[in-house]
């Protein structure tokens, strides 16, 4: 399973709770491959959120930090958008087809 969260406080707290359940063995049979955190806004992440993300990253097998893509907010389909390299790495790492 790939856990995906937004990088705002509510998203990171929800991810932290899910990771804690997984780590405690509450979810038998679930194999977590990692956490993908999607930026909730352009620009630098505030320090408290960056610190929380680093804390959560210590509890997952792998973390992908995905930057803001304005085109997604506007509803553009991923195959029509020039994606930052982090998105291609995520797709490659989880074994999906490479984005165009």
XYZ file of N, CA and C in Angstrom:
300
model
N 0.840 -1.161 0.000
C 0.000 0.000 0.000
C 0.895 1.236 0.000
N 0.467 2.218 -0.760
C 1.126 3.518 -0.758
C 0.206 4.485 -0.039
N 0.687 5.065 1.031
C -0.065 6.067 1.780
C 0.233 7.427 1.161
N -0.817 8.216 0.910
C -0.664 9.536 0.302
C -1.300 10.570 1.216
N -0.601 11.686 1.419
C -1.118 12.752 2.284
C -0.752 14.107 1.704
N -1.564 15.100 2.023
C -1.223 16.486 1.711
C -0.267 16.978 2.793
N 0.492 18.017 2.473
C 1.521 18.472 3.409
C 1.025 19.497 4.418
N -0.281 19.751 4.480
C -0.781 20.655 5.521
C -0.889 19.892 6.843
N -1.131 20.601 7.927
C -1.127 19.991 9.262
C -2.117 18.842 9.372
N -3.330 19.024 8.884
C -4.335 17.959 8.983
C -3.903 16.722 8.203
N -3.339 16.921 7.015
C -2.893 15.791 6.208
C -1.753 15.028 6.856
N -0.782 15.763 7.397
C 0.350 15.102 8.045
C -0.068 14.397 9.331
N -0.982 14.990 10.081
C -1.460 14.333 11.309
C -2.229 13.060 10.977
N -3.022 13.093 9.913
C -3.740 11.887 9.488
C -2.753 10.810 9.041
N -1.723 11.212 8.315
C -0.697 10.255 7.893
C 0.020 9.669 9.099
N 0.331 10.513 10.070
C 1.008 10.047 11.280
C 0.161 9.005 12.002
N -1.141 9.236 12.093
C -2.034 8.279 12.753
C -2.080 6.964 11.983
N -2.144 7.037 10.661
C -2.174 5.820 9.845
C -0.868 5.040 9.974
N 0.246 5.747 9.972
C 1.554 5.093 10.119
C 1.665 4.441 11.494
N 1.168 5.102 12.520
C 1.204 4.525 13.871
C 0.387 3.240 13.930
N -0.775 3.222 13.289
C -1.587 1.999 13.261
C -0.852 0.889 12.530
N -0.249 1.227 11.393
C 0.494 0.230 10.633
C 1.659 -0.313 11.463
N 2.413 0.577 12.096
C 3.581 0.168 12.885
C 3.188 -0.682 14.087
N 1.998 -0.438 14.634
C 1.528 -1.200 15.797
C 0.961 -2.559 15.402
N 0.873 -2.832 14.112
C 0.346 -4.119 13.670
C -1.168 -4.202 13.686
N -1.829 -3.065 13.784
C -3.293 -3.027 13.827
C -3.893 -3.367 12.461
N -3.101 -3.283 11.423
C -3.576 -3.526 10.060
C -2.910 -4.781 9.496
N -3.330 -5.964 9.958
C -2.663 -7.196 9.522
C -2.759 -7.382 8.007
N -1.673 -7.831 7.444
C -1.635 -8.094 6.013
C -1.315 -6.885 5.151
N -1.279 -5.706 5.732
C -0.973 -4.499 4.958
C 0.541 -4.336 4.869
N 1.037 -4.280 3.658
C 2.455 -4.028 3.434
C 2.595 -2.593 2.931
N 3.100 -1.740 3.772
C 3.265 -0.330 3.427
C 4.572 -0.153 2.672
N 4.490 0.371 1.452
C 5.721 0.612 0.698
C 6.278 2.001 0.968
N 5.427 2.896 1.452
C 5.914 4.225 1.778
C 4.812 5.261 1.831
N 5.246 6.494 2.013
C 4.355 7.640 2.130
C 4.730 8.669 1.067
N 3.733 9.093 0.293
C 3.911 10.179 -0.664
C 3.227 11.411 -0.091
N 3.993 12.470 0.105
C 3.447 13.715 0.643
C 3.377 14.726 -0.500
N 2.153 15.167 -0.800
C 1.906 16.104 -1.893
C 1.809 17.515 -1.316
N 2.620 18.423 -1.828
C 2.622 19.805 -1.333
C 1.228 20.414 -1.424
N 0.832 21.079 -0.357
C -0.489 21.716 -0.319
C -0.445 23.160 -0.806
N 0.747 23.679 -1.042
C 0.906 25.063 -1.500
C 2.277 25.198 -2.158
N 2.428 26.191 -3.028
C 3.753 26.413 -3.612
C 4.703 27.004 -2.577
N 5.980 26.838 -2.825
C 6.978 27.460 -1.955
C 7.470 26.547 -0.856
N 8.257 27.151 0.009
C 8.894 26.417 1.102
C 7.873 26.031 2.167
N 8.009 24.827 2.671
C 7.128 24.328 3.732
C 7.508 24.992 5.054
N 6.540 25.441 5.840
C 6.855 26.021 7.154
C 7.592 25.013 8.038
N 8.503 25.505 8.863
C 9.344 24.642 9.695
C 8.552 23.647 10.535
N 7.467 24.035 11.207
C 6.743 23.037 12.004
C 6.220 21.866 11.160
N 5.798 22.157 9.934
C 5.316 21.080 9.064
C 6.479 20.250 8.524
N 7.585 20.897 8.202
C 8.770 20.163 7.748
C 9.280 19.244 8.853
N 9.271 19.726 10.084
C 9.705 18.904 11.219
C 8.779 17.708 11.412
N 7.473 17.931 11.310
C 6.520 16.836 11.461
C 6.698 15.814 10.347
N 6.934 16.275 9.142
C 7.144 15.354 8.029
C 8.392 14.504 8.244
N 9.461 15.111 8.748
C 10.684 14.345 9.042
C 10.423 13.295 10.116
N 9.642 13.653 11.116
C 9.299 12.710 12.180
C 8.541 11.513 11.609
N 7.540 11.779 10.796
C 6.739 10.708 10.195
C 7.600 9.857 9.269
N 8.509 10.489 8.535
C 9.372 9.768 7.595
C 10.184 8.685 8.292
N 10.507 8.897 9.559
C 11.260 7.894 10.305
C 10.479 6.620 10.561
N 9.172 6.657 10.369
C 8.339 5.492 10.635
C 7.862 4.747 9.411
N 8.290 5.182 8.219
C 7.847 4.525 6.988
C 9.047 3.992 6.213
N 8.831 2.954 5.392
C 9.948 2.410 4.622
C 10.550 3.400 3.623
N 9.717 4.282 3.084
C 10.186 5.218 2.051
C 9.294 6.450 2.063
N 9.860 7.603 1.751
C 9.093 8.847 1.672
C 9.362 9.510 0.329
N 8.291 9.950 -0.318
C 8.395 10.752 -1.533
C 7.785 12.108 -1.229
N 8.564 13.164 -1.411
C 8.112 14.534 -1.170
C 7.798 15.143 -2.536
N 6.512 15.293 -2.830
C 6.074 15.724 -4.154
C 5.741 17.216 -4.151
N 6.381 17.981 -5.025
C 6.173 19.430 -5.028
C 4.812 19.833 -5.598
N 4.482 21.075 -5.345
C 3.256 21.695 -5.837
C 3.260 21.718 -7.371
N 2.118 21.375 -7.962
C 1.933 21.476 -9.412
C 0.653 22.279 -9.640
N 0.816 23.520 -10.043
C -0.336 24.416 -10.226
C -1.353 23.845 -11.213
N -0.884 23.157 -12.239
C -1.788 22.603 -13.252
C -2.776 21.601 -12.653
N -2.365 20.873 -11.624
C -3.291 19.930 -10.983
C -4.441 20.687 -10.326
N -4.127 21.820 -9.743
C -5.157 22.626 -9.092
C -6.192 23.113 -10.107
N -5.735 23.342 -11.318
C -6.614 23.828 -12.376
C -7.352 22.701 -13.089
N -7.041 21.463 -12.722
C -7.745 20.322 -13.297
C -7.105 19.734 -14.537
N -5.896 20.164 -14.862
C -5.216 19.597 -16.026
C -4.858 18.137 -15.758
N -5.064 17.249 -16.728
C -4.726 15.834 -16.526
C -3.211 15.645 -16.461
N -2.756 14.696 -15.650
C -1.308 14.486 -15.486
C -0.567 14.237 -16.793
N -1.222 13.595 -17.773
C -0.519 13.311 -19.025
C -0.334 14.560 -19.899
N -0.929 15.668 -19.512
C -0.784 16.925 -20.258
C 0.116 17.930 -19.530
N 0.713 17.493 -18.439
C 1.493 18.388 -17.581
C 2.953 17.942 -17.563
N 3.859 18.903 -17.627
C 5.286 18.580 -17.443
C 5.520 18.468 -15.939
N 5.730 17.245 -15.494
C 5.841 16.989 -14.060
C 7.265 17.177 -13.556
N 7.405 17.644 -12.322
C 8.729 17.689 -11.702
C 9.294 16.267 -11.565
N 10.615 16.122 -11.545
C 11.245 14.802 -11.474
C 10.778 13.935 -10.305
N 10.377 14.536 -9.203
C 9.952 13.746 -8.042
C 8.779 12.835 -8.378
N 7.911 13.256 -9.280
C 6.762 12.433 -9.662
C 7.209 11.219 -10.470
N 8.168 11.399 -11.366
C 8.699 10.276 -12.140
C 9.395 9.281 -11.222
N 10.114 9.779 -10.210
C 10.776 8.881 -9.256
C 9.753 8.044 -8.501
N 8.668 8.673 -8.075
C 7.624 7.936 -7.366
C 7.071 6.828 -8.246
N 6.719 7.153 -9.475
C 6.158 6.152 -10.387
C 7.162 5.028 -10.615
N 8.410 5.376 -10.850
C 9.447 4.364 -11.062
C 9.615 3.478 -9.827
N 9.655 4.097 -8.662
C 9.902 3.352 -7.430
C 8.772 2.393 -7.069
N 7.540 2.750 -7.413
C 6.423 1.856 -7.084
C 6.112 0.898 -8.227
N 6.855 1.004 -9.324
C 6.721 0.027 -10.394
C 5.642 0.316 -11.409
N 5.233 1.564 -11.521
C 4.222 1.916 -12.514
C 4.865 2.347 -13.815
N 4.032 2.610 -14.830
C 4.580 3.098 -16.101
C 5.112 4.518 -15.936
N 6.186 4.811 -16.599
C 6.789 6.142 -16.497
C 5.868 7.180 -17.117
N 5.711 8.335 -16.436
C 4.885 9.392 -17.025
C 5.536 9.955 -18.277
N 4.720 10.416 -19.205
C 5.234 10.957 -20.477
C 5.921 12.284 -20.267
